[in-house]
Amino acid sequence: VDTTHVTLKENGVQLRLTIVDTPGFGDAVDNSNCWSPVTDFIDSKYEEFLNAESRVNRNTTEDTRVHSCLYFIAPTGHGSVA
């Protein structure tokens, strides 16, 4: 799992994004449990945020949770079955 931080600025609004990439995801011949590193990463980010929010003395907490997932499927014309 690779992460990259990007800051976008437009019309005086600043948005900080963290892009999470999973190179090689699903490329193996046997993809049994290939999602485990991804779900472990997402679960750990939610756990970190919950722990920060549950503290008695909370400081400003950076939200590192995953809010959206994009899947890019190769246009091979076969392999995707409804």
Short mmCIF file of C-alpha atoms in Angstrom, two decimals:
data_model
loop_
_atom_site.label_atom_id
_atom_site.label_comp_id
_atom_site.label_asym_id
_atom_site.label_seq_id
_atom_site.Cartn_x
_atom_site.Cartn_y
_atom_site.Cartn_z
CA VAL A 1 0.00 0.00 0.00
CA ASP A 2 1.51 3.33 -1.14
CA THR A 3 0.27 6.75 0.00
CA THR A 4 0.80 10.15 -1.62
CA HIS A 5 -0.31 13.53 -0.23
CA VAL A 6 -1.63 16.24 -2.57
CA THR A 7 -2.92 19.74 -1.77
CA LEU A 8 -5.37 21.32 -4.22
CA LYS A 9 -6.17 25.04 -4.16
CA GLU A 10 -9.01 26.61 -6.10
CA ASN A 11 -10.88 29.88 -5.53
CA GLY A 12 -9.39 30.31 -2.06
CA VAL A 13 -10.37 26.81 -0.95
CA GLN A 14 -7.64 24.39 0.02
CA LEU A 15 -8.24 20.63 -0.05
CA ARG A 16 -5.66 18.15 1.19
CA LEU A 17 -6.01 14.69 -0.33
CA THR A 18 -4.23 11.47 0.43
CA ILE A 19 -4.09 9.09 -2.50
CA VAL A 20 -3.72 5.43 -1.52
CA ASP A 21 -2.49 3.11 -4.26
CA THR A 22 -2.36 -0.67 -4.18
CA PRO A 23 0.01 -1.60 -7.01
CA GLY A 24 -0.35 -5.17 -8.20
CA PHE A 25 -3.67 -5.69 -6.44
CA GLY A 26 -5.34 -8.77 -7.92
CA ASP A 27 -2.51 -9.53 -10.36
CA ALA A 28 -1.62 -12.92 -8.87
CA VAL A 29 -2.80 -16.23 -10.31
CA ASP A 30 -4.38 -17.13 -6.96
CA ASN A 31 -6.13 -14.03 -5.60
CA SER A 32 -7.43 -15.72 -2.46
CA ASN A 33 -7.41 -13.10 0.29
CA CYS A 34 -5.68 -10.55 -1.95
CA TRP A 35 -7.87 -7.87 -0.35
CA SER A 36 -6.48 -8.49 3.16
CA PRO A 37 -3.70 -5.84 3.01
CA VAL A 38 -6.22 -3.29 1.72
CA THR A 39 -8.88 -4.02 4.35
CA ASP A 40 -6.22 -4.15 7.08
CA PHE A 41 -5.00 -0.68 6.00
CA ILE A 42 -8.55 0.75 5.97
CA ASP A 43 -9.39 -0.83 9.34
CA SER A 44 -6.20 0.55 10.91
CA LYS A 45 -7.03 4.09 9.74
CA TYR A 46 -10.53 3.88 11.24
CA GLU A 47 -9.08 2.47 14.47
CA GLU A 48 -6.55 5.33 14.68
CA PHE A 49 -9.29 7.91 14.19
CA LEU A 50 -11.58 6.28 16.78
CA ASN A 51 -8.76 6.20 19.32
CA ALA A 52 -7.97 9.88 18.70
CA GLU A 53 -11.65 10.86 19.02
CA SER A 54 -12.07 8.80 22.21
CA ARG A 55 -9.32 10.58 24.16
CA VAL A 56 -10.33 12.69 27.13
CA ASN A 57 -8.13 15.59 26.02
CA ARG A 58 -8.66 15.80 22.29
CA ASN A 59 -6.52 17.94 20.06
CA THR A 60 -7.30 18.75 16.47
CA THR A 61 -7.23 15.36 14.85
CA GLU A 62 -6.18 14.81 11.27
CA ASP A 63 -8.72 12.62 9.52
CA THR A 64 -6.72 9.83 7.88
CA ARG A 65 -9.69 7.56 7.15
CA VAL A 66 -10.38 6.23 3.66
CA HIS A 67 -13.49 7.99 2.34
CA SER A 68 -13.69 6.68 -1.20
CA CYS A 69 -12.43 3.71 -3.22
CA LEU A 70 -11.94 3.70 -6.98
CA TYR A 71 -11.52 0.46 -8.87
CA PHE A 72 -9.97 0.46 -12.32
CA ILE A 73 -10.77 -2.67 -14.31
CA ALA A 74 -8.69 -3.52 -17.36
CA PRO A 75 -10.77 -3.35 -20.57
CA THR A 76 -9.94 -6.86 -21.74
CA GLY A 77 -13.46 -7.66 -22.91
CA HIS A 78 -13.61 -10.84 -20.87
CA GLY A 79 -13.25 -11.81 -17.25
CA SER A 80 -16.10 -9.65 -15.93
CA VAL A 81 -19.25 -11.68 -15.49
CA ALA A 82 -22.52 -10.28 -14.17
#
